Short mmCIF file of C-alpha atoms and ligand atoms in Angstrom, two decimals:
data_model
loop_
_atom_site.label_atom_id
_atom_site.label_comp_id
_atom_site.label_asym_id
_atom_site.label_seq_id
_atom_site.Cartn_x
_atom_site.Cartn_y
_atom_site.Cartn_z
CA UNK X 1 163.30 303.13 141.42
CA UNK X 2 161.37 302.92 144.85
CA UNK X 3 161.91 304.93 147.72
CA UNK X 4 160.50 305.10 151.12
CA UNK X 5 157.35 306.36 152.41
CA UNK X 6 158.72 308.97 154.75
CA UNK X 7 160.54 309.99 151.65
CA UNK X 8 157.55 310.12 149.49
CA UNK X 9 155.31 312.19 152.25
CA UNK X 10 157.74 314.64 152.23
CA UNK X 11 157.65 315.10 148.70
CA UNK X 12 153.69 315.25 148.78
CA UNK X 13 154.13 317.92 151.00
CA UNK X 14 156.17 319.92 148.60
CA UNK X 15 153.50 319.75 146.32
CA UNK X 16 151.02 320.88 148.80
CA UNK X 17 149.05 317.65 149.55
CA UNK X 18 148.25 317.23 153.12
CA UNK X 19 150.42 314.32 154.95
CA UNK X 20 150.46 313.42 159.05
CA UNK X 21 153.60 315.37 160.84
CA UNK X 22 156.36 313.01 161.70
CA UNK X 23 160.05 311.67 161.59
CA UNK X 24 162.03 309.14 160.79
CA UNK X 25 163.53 307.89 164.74
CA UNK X 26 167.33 307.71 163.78
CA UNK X 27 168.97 307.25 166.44
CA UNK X 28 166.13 305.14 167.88
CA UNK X 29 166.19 306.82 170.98
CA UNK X 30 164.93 310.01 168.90
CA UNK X 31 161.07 308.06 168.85
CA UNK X 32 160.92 309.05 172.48
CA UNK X 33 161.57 312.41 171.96
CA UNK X 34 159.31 312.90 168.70
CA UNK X 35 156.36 311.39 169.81
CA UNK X 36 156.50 313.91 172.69
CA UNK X 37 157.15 316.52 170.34
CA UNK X 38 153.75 315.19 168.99
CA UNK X 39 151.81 315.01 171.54
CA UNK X 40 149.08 312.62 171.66
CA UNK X 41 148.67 308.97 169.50
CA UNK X 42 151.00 308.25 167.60
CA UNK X 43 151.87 305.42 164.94
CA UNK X 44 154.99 303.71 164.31
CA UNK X 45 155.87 302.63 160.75
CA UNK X 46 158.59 299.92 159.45
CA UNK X 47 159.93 301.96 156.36
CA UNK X 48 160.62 299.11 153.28
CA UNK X 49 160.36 299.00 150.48
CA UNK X 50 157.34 296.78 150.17
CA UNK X 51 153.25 297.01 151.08
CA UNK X 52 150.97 294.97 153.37
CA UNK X 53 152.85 296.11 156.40
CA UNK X 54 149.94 297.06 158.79
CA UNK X 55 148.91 293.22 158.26
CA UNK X 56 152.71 292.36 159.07
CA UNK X 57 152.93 293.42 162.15
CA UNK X 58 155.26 296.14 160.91
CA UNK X 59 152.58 299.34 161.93
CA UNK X 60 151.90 300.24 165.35
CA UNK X 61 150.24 302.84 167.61
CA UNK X 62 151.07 304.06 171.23
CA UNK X 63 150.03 306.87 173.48
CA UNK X 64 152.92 307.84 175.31
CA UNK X 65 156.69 307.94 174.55
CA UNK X 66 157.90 305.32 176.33
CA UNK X 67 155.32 303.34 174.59
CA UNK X 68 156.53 304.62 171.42
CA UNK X 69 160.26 304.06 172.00
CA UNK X 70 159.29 300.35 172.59
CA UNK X 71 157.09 300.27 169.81
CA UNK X 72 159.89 301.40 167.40
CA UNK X 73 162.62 299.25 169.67
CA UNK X 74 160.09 296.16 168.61
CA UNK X 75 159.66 297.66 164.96
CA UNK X 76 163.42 298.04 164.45
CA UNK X 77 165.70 295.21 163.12
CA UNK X 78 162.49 292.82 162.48
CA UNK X 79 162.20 290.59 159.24
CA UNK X 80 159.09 292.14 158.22
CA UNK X 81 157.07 289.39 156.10
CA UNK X 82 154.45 290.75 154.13
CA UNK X 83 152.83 289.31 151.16
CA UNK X 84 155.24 291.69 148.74
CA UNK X 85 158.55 290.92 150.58
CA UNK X 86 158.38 287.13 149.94
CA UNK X 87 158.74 284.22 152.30
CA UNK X 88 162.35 285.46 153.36
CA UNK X 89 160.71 289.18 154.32
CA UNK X 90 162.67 292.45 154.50
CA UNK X 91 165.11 293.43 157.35
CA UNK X 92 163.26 297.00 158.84
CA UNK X 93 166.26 299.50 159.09
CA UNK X 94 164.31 302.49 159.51
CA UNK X 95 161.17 303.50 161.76
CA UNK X 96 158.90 306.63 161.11
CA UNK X 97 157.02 308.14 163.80
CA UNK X 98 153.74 310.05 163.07
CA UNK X 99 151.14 311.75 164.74
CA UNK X 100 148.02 309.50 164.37
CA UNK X 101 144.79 310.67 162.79
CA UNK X 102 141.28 309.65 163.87
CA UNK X 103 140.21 308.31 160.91
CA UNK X 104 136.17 308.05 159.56
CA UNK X 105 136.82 306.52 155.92
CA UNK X 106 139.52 304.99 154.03
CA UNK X 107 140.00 305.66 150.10
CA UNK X 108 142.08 304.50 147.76
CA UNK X 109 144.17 306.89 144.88
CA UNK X 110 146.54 306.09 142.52
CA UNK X 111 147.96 307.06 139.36
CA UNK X 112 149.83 305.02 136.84
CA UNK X 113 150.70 304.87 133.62
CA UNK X 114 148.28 302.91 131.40
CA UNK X 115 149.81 301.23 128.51
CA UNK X 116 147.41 299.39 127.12
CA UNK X 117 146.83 300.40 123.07
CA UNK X 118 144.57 303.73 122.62
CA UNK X 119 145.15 305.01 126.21
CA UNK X 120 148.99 305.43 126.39
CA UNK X 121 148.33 308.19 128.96
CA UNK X 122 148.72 308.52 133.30
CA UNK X 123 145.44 306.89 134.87
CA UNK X 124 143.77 308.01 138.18
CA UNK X 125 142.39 305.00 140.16
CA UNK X 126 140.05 305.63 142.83
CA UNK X 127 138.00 303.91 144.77
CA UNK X 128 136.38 304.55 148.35
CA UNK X 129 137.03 301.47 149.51
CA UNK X 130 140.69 302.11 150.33
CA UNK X 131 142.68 300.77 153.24
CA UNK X 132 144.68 297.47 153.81
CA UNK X 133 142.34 295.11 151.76
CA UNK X 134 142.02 297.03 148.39
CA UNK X 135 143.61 293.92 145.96
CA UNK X 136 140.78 291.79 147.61
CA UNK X 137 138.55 294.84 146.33
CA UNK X 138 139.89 294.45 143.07
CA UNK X 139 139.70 291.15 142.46
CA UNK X 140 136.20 290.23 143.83
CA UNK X 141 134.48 293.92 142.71
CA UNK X 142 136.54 295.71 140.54
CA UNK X 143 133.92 297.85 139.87
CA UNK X 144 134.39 299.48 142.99
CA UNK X 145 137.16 301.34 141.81
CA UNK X 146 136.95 303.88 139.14
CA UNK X 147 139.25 305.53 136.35
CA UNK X 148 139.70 308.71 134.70
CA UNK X 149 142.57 308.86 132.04
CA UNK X 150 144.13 312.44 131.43
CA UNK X 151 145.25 313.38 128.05
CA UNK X 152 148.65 314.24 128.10
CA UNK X 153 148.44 317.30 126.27
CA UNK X 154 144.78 318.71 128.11
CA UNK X 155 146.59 317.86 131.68
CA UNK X 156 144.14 316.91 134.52
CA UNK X 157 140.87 318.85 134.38
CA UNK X 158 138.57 320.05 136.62
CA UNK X 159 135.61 318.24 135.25
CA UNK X 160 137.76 314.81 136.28
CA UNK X 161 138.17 316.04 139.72
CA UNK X 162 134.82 316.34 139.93
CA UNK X 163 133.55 312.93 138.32
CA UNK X 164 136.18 311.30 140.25
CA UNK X 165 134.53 313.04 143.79
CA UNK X 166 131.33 312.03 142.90
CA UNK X 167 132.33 307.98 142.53
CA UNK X 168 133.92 308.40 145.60
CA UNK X 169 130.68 309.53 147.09
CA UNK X 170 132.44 313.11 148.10
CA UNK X 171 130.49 315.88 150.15
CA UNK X 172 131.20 319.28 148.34
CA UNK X 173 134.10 320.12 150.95
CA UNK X 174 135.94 317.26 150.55
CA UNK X 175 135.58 317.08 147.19
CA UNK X 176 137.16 320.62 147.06
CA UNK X 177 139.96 319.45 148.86
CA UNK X 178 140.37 315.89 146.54
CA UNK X 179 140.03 318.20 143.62
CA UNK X 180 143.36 320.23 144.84
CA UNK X 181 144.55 316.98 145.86
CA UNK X 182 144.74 315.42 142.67
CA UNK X 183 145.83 318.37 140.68
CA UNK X 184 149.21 319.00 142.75
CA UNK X 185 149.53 314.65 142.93
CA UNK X 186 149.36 315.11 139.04
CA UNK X 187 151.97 317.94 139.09
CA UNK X 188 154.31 315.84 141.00
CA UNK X 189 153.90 312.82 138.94
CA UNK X 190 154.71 314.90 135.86
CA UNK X 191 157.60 316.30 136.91
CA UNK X 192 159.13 313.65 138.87
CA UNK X 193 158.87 311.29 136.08
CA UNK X 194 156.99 308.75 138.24
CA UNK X 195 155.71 305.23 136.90
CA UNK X 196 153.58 304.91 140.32
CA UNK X 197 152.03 307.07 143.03
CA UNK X 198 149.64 305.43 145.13
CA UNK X 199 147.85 306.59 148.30
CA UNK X 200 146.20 303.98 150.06
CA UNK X 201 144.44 304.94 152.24
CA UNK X 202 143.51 309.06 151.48
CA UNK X 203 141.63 308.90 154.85
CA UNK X 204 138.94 311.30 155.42
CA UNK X 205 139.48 312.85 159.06
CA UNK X 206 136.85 312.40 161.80
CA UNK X 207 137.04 316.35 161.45
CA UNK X 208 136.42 315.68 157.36
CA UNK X 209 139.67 316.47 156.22
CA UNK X 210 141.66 314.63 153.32
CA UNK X 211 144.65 313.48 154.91
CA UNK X 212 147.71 310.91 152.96
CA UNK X 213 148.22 308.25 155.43
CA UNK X 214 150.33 305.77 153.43
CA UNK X 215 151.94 306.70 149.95
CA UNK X 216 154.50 304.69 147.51
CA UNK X 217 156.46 306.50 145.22
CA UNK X 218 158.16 304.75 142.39
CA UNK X 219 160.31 306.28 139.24
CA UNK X 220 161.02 306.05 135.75
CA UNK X 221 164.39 305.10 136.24
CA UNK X 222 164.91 306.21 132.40
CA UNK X 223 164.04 309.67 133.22
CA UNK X 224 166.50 309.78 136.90
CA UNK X 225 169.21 311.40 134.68
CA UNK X 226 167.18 314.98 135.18
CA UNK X 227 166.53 314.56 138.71
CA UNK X 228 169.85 314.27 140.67
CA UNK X 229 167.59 315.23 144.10
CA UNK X 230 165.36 311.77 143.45
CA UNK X 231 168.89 309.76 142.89
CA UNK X 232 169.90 310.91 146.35
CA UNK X 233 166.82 309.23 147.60
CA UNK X 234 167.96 305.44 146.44
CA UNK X 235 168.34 303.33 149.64
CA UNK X 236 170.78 300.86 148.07
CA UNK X 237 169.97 298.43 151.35
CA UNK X 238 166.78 298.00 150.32
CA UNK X 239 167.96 296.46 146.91
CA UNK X 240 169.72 293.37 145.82
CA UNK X 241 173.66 293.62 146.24
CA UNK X 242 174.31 292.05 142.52
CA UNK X 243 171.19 294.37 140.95
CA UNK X 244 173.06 297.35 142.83
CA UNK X 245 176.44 296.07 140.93
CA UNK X 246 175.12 295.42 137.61
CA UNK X 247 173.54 299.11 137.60
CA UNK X 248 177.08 300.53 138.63
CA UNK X 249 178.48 298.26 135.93
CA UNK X 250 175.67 299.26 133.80
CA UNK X 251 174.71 296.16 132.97
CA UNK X 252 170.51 294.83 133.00
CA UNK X 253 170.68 292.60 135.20
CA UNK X 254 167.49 291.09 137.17
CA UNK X 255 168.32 287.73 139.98
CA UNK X 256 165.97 285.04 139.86
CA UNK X 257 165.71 281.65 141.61
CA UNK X 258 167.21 278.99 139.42
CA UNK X 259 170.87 277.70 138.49
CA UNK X 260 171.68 278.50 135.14
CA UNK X 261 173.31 282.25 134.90
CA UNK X 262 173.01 283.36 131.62
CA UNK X 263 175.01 286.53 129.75
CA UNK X 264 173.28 287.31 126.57
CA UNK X 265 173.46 290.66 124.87
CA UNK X 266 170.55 292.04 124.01
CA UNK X 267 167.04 292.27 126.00
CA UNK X 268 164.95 290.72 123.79
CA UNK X 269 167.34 287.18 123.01
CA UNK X 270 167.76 287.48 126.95
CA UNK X 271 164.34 286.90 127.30
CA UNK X 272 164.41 283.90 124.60
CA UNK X 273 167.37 282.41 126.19
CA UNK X 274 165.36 282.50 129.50
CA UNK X 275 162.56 280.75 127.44
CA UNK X 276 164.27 278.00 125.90
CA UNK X 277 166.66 277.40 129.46
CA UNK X 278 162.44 276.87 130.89
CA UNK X 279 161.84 274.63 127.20
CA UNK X 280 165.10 272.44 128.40
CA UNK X 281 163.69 271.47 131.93
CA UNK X 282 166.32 274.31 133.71
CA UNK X 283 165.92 277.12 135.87
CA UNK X 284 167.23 280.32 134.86
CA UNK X 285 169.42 282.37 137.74
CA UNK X 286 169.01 285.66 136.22
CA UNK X 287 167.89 288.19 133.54
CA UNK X 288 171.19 290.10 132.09
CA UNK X 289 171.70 291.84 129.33
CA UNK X 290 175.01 293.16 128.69
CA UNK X 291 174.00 295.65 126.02
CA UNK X 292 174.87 295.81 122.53
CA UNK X 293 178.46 296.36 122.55
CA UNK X 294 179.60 293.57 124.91
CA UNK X 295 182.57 295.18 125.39
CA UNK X 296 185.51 292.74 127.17
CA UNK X 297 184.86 295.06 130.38
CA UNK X 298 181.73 294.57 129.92
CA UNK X 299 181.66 290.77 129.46
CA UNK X 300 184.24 291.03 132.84
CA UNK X 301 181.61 292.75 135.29
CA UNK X 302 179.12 290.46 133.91
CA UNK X 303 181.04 287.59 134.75
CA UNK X 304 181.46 288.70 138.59
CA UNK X 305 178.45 289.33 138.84
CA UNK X 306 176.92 285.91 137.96
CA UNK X 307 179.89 283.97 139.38
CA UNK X 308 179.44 285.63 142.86
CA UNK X 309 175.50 284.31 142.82
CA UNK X 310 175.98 280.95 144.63
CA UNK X 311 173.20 279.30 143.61
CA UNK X 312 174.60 279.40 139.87
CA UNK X 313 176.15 276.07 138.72
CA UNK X 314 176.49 276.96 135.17
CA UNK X 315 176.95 279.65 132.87
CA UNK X 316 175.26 280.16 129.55
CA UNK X 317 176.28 282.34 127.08
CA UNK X 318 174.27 283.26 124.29
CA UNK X 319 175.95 286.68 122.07
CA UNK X 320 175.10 287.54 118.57
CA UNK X 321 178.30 289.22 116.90
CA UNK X 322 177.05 292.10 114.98
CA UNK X 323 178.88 295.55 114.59
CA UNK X 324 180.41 293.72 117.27
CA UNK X 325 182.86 290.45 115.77
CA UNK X 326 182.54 286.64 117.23
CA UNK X 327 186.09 286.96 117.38
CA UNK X 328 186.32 289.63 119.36
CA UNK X 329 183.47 288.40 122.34
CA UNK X 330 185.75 285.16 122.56
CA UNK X 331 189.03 287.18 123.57
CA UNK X 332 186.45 289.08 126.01
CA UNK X 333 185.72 285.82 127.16
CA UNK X 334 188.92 284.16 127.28
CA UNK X 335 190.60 287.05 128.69
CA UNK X 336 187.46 287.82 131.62
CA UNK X 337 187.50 284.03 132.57
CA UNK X 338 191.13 284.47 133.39
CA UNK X 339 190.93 287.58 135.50
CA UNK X 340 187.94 286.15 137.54
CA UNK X 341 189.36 282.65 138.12
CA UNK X 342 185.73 281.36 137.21
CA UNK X 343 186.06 277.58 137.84
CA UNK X 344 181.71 276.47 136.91
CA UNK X 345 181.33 274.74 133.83
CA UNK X 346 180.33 276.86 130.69
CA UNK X 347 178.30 276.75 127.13
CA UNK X 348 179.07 279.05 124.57
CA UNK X 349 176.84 279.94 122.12
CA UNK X 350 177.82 282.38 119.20
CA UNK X 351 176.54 283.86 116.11
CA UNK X 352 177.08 286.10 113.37
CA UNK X 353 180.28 287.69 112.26
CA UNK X 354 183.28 285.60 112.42
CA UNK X 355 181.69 283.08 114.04
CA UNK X 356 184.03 280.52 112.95
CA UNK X 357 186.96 282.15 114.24
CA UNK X 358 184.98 282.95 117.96
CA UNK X 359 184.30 279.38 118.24
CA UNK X 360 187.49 277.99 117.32
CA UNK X 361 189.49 280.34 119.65
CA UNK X 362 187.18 279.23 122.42
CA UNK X 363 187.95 275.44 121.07
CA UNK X 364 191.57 276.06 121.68
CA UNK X 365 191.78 277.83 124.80
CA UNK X 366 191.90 275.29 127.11
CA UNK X 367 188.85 276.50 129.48
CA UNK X 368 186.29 274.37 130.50
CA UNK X 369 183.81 275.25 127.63
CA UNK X 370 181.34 273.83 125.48
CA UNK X 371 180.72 275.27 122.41
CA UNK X 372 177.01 275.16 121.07
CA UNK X 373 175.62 275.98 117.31
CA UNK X 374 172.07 276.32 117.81
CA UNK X 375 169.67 278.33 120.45
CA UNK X 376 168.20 275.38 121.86
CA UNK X 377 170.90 272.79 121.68
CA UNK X 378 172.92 275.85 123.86
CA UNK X 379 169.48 275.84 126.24
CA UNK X 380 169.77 271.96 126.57
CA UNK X 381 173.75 271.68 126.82
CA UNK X 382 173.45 274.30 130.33
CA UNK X 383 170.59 271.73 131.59
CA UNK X 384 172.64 268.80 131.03
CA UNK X 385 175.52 269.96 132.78
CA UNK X 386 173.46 270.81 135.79
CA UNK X 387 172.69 267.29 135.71
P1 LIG G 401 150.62 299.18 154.54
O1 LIG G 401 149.90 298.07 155.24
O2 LIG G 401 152.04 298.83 154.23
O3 LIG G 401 149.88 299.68 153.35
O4 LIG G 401 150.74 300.38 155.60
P2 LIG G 401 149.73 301.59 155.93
O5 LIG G 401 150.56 302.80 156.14
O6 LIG G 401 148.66 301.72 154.91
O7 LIG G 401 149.13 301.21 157.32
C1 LIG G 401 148.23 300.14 157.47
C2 LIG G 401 146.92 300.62 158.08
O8 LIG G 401 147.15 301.24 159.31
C3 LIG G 401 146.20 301.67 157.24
O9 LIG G 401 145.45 301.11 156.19
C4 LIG G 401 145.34 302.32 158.28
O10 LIG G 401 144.13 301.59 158.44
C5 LIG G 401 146.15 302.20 159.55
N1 LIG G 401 146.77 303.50 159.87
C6 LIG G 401 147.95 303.99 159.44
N2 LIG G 401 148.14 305.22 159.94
C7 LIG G 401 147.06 305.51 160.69
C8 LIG G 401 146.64 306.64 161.48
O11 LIG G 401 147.30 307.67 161.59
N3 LIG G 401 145.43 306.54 162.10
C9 LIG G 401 144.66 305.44 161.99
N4 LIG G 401 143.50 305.41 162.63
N5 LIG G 401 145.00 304.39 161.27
C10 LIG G 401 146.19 304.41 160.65
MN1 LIG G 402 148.85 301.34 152.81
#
């Protein structure tokens, strides 16, 4: 889960890490009255849920309050484009207002989780050149930024702090305050059950403090269940309508661009399904995965759920009767087809259990179904009827 960065700067400053003062302007007519509260610069920030804003056009500065309120008034309602929104951008429906900082350096801090065999463990990235052009940095001299894994059951150790300060070329002060910096960012990544926490850029002050100018925030969303105040955070604008109903419905469900909606239960023949629909010259419309059960409510908010994507012309079905009988995922069917009034054209494919029975039932139901055997003959059937 993502949240915003006003959200995320006020959790860094319950952990103690230094952030600019500000507030979110809601009503708009509030930037006025916070940047004189202020006093002095100020910036004005779109708040999305995307990066690469500055280069947008979606981060401003202004020195008086009038100039702010137009700032914000110019910020507000845009269709931010940056090169994480996508071509279409993001609609900005909320503007934060900060006091600006006079800024001498910009570095870059993260921490992630690495994955990769043998580390398995949360990784510090730093480097000191941070600021707005830090994937350029990594891709022409990655060894500009440097890493220090922590061992999950040592926790984040001094001596790190310190080899960390030194690559980023740290006078003893500063690195004091990166040192505290990094243990409370650890902290909070621990006990938020975070997947990402990047600041970028950890400016150094012209008065040579450390100081969080920009920071994303994203979540585990396996370990939300213990944190009911992170939940409140969601910003369910910011997400896309069906991916917002298929988490209510709990069903995994992820939009893409093509025609083809598939059901399938179970991630990993999702995934296949999505492979072969690519094999067979189609485009998938989505990821979804209605778990292992399949349940005929389940297989019912699945089905409004793809039908109400427009772009889908076609629905493919791939299920694998288990504990769960063929027979039973074709009344699901049957019965969800009828209470949705789904008109597109549809392949079935089914396998395991009663299989004979599923397909036959399906046969003889009168929808507008064709009935596949095999993985790939399904994938090709979907493409065909595209045509
Ligand atoms: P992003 O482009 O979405 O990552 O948005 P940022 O919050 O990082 O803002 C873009 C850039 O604006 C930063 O990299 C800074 O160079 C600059 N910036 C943001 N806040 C301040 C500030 O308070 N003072 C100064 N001097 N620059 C700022
Ligand atoms: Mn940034």
């Amino acid at each position: 889960m993502k949240i915003h960065e006003y959200q995320a700067k006020k959790l860094l400053r319950d952990y103690g890490i230094p952030v600019p003062r500000g507030e979110v302007a809601a009503p708009l007519e509030e930037a006025r009255r916070i940047a004189a509260e202020l006093a002095g610069q100020v910036v004005i920030k779109a708040q999305i849920h995307a990066g690469g804003r500055g280069k947008g056009g979606g981060v401003k500065k202004a020195l008086s309050p009038d100039e702010t309120y137009a700032a914000a008034r110019s910020i507000l309602g845009m269709q931010l484009v940056t090169h994480q929104t996508g071509p279409k951008g993001k609609k900005v429906r909320k503007v934060l207002v900060e006091e600006a900082s006079a800024v001498r350096k910009e570095l870059y801090l993260s921490l992630v989780v690495d994955r990769s065999r043998g580390k398995e463990c949360v990784m510090f990235m730093a480097s000191e050149a941070g600021g707005m052009d830090i994937e350029q940095v990594a891709a022409t001299a990655p060894e500009k930024i440097i890493r220090c894994a922590v061992h999950p059951a040592i926790g984040f150790s001094p001596f790190q702090a310190r080899k960390l300060s030194v690559g980023l070329k740290l006078d003893p002060e500063q690195g004091r305050q990166f040192a505290e910096i990094c243990r409370n960012l650890y902290r909070l990544f621990r006990e938020k059950d975070c997947s990402l926490l990047e600041i970028n850029p950890l400016a150094i002050t012209a008065q040579g403090r450390l100081l969080a100018l920009d920071t994303k925030l994203n979540f585990d969303d396996d370990g939300l269940y213990r944190h009911p105040e992170i939940r409140e955070l969601r910003d369910a604008d910011e997400e896309e309508p069906l991916e917002v109903a298929a988490r209510n419905a709990s069903v995994n469900y992820v939009k893409l661009d093509g025609n083809i909606g598939c059901m399938v239960n179970g991630a990993g023949l999702a995934m296949t399904t999505m492979d072969l629909i690519k094999m067979a010259g189609g485009e998938p419309a989505n990821f979804l995965d209605v778990g292992g059960s399949a349940s005929p409510e389940q297989i019912e908010k699945a089905f409004r759920i793809l039908t109400s994507d427009p772009s889908v012309k076609c629905i493919l079905i791939n299920i694998f009767g288990g504990v769960l009988r063929c027979d039973r995922v074709s009344a699901g069917l049957i019965q969800a087809v009828a209470n949705v009034e789904m008109k597109l054209p549809m392949v079935v494919r089914l396998q395991g259990t009663n299989v004979e029975e599923g397909r036959r039932m399906l046969r003889e139901s009168g929808l507008r179904v064709t009935v596949a055997d095999g993985l790939y003959e399904a994938a090709q059937k979907a493409v065909s009827l595209i045509g």
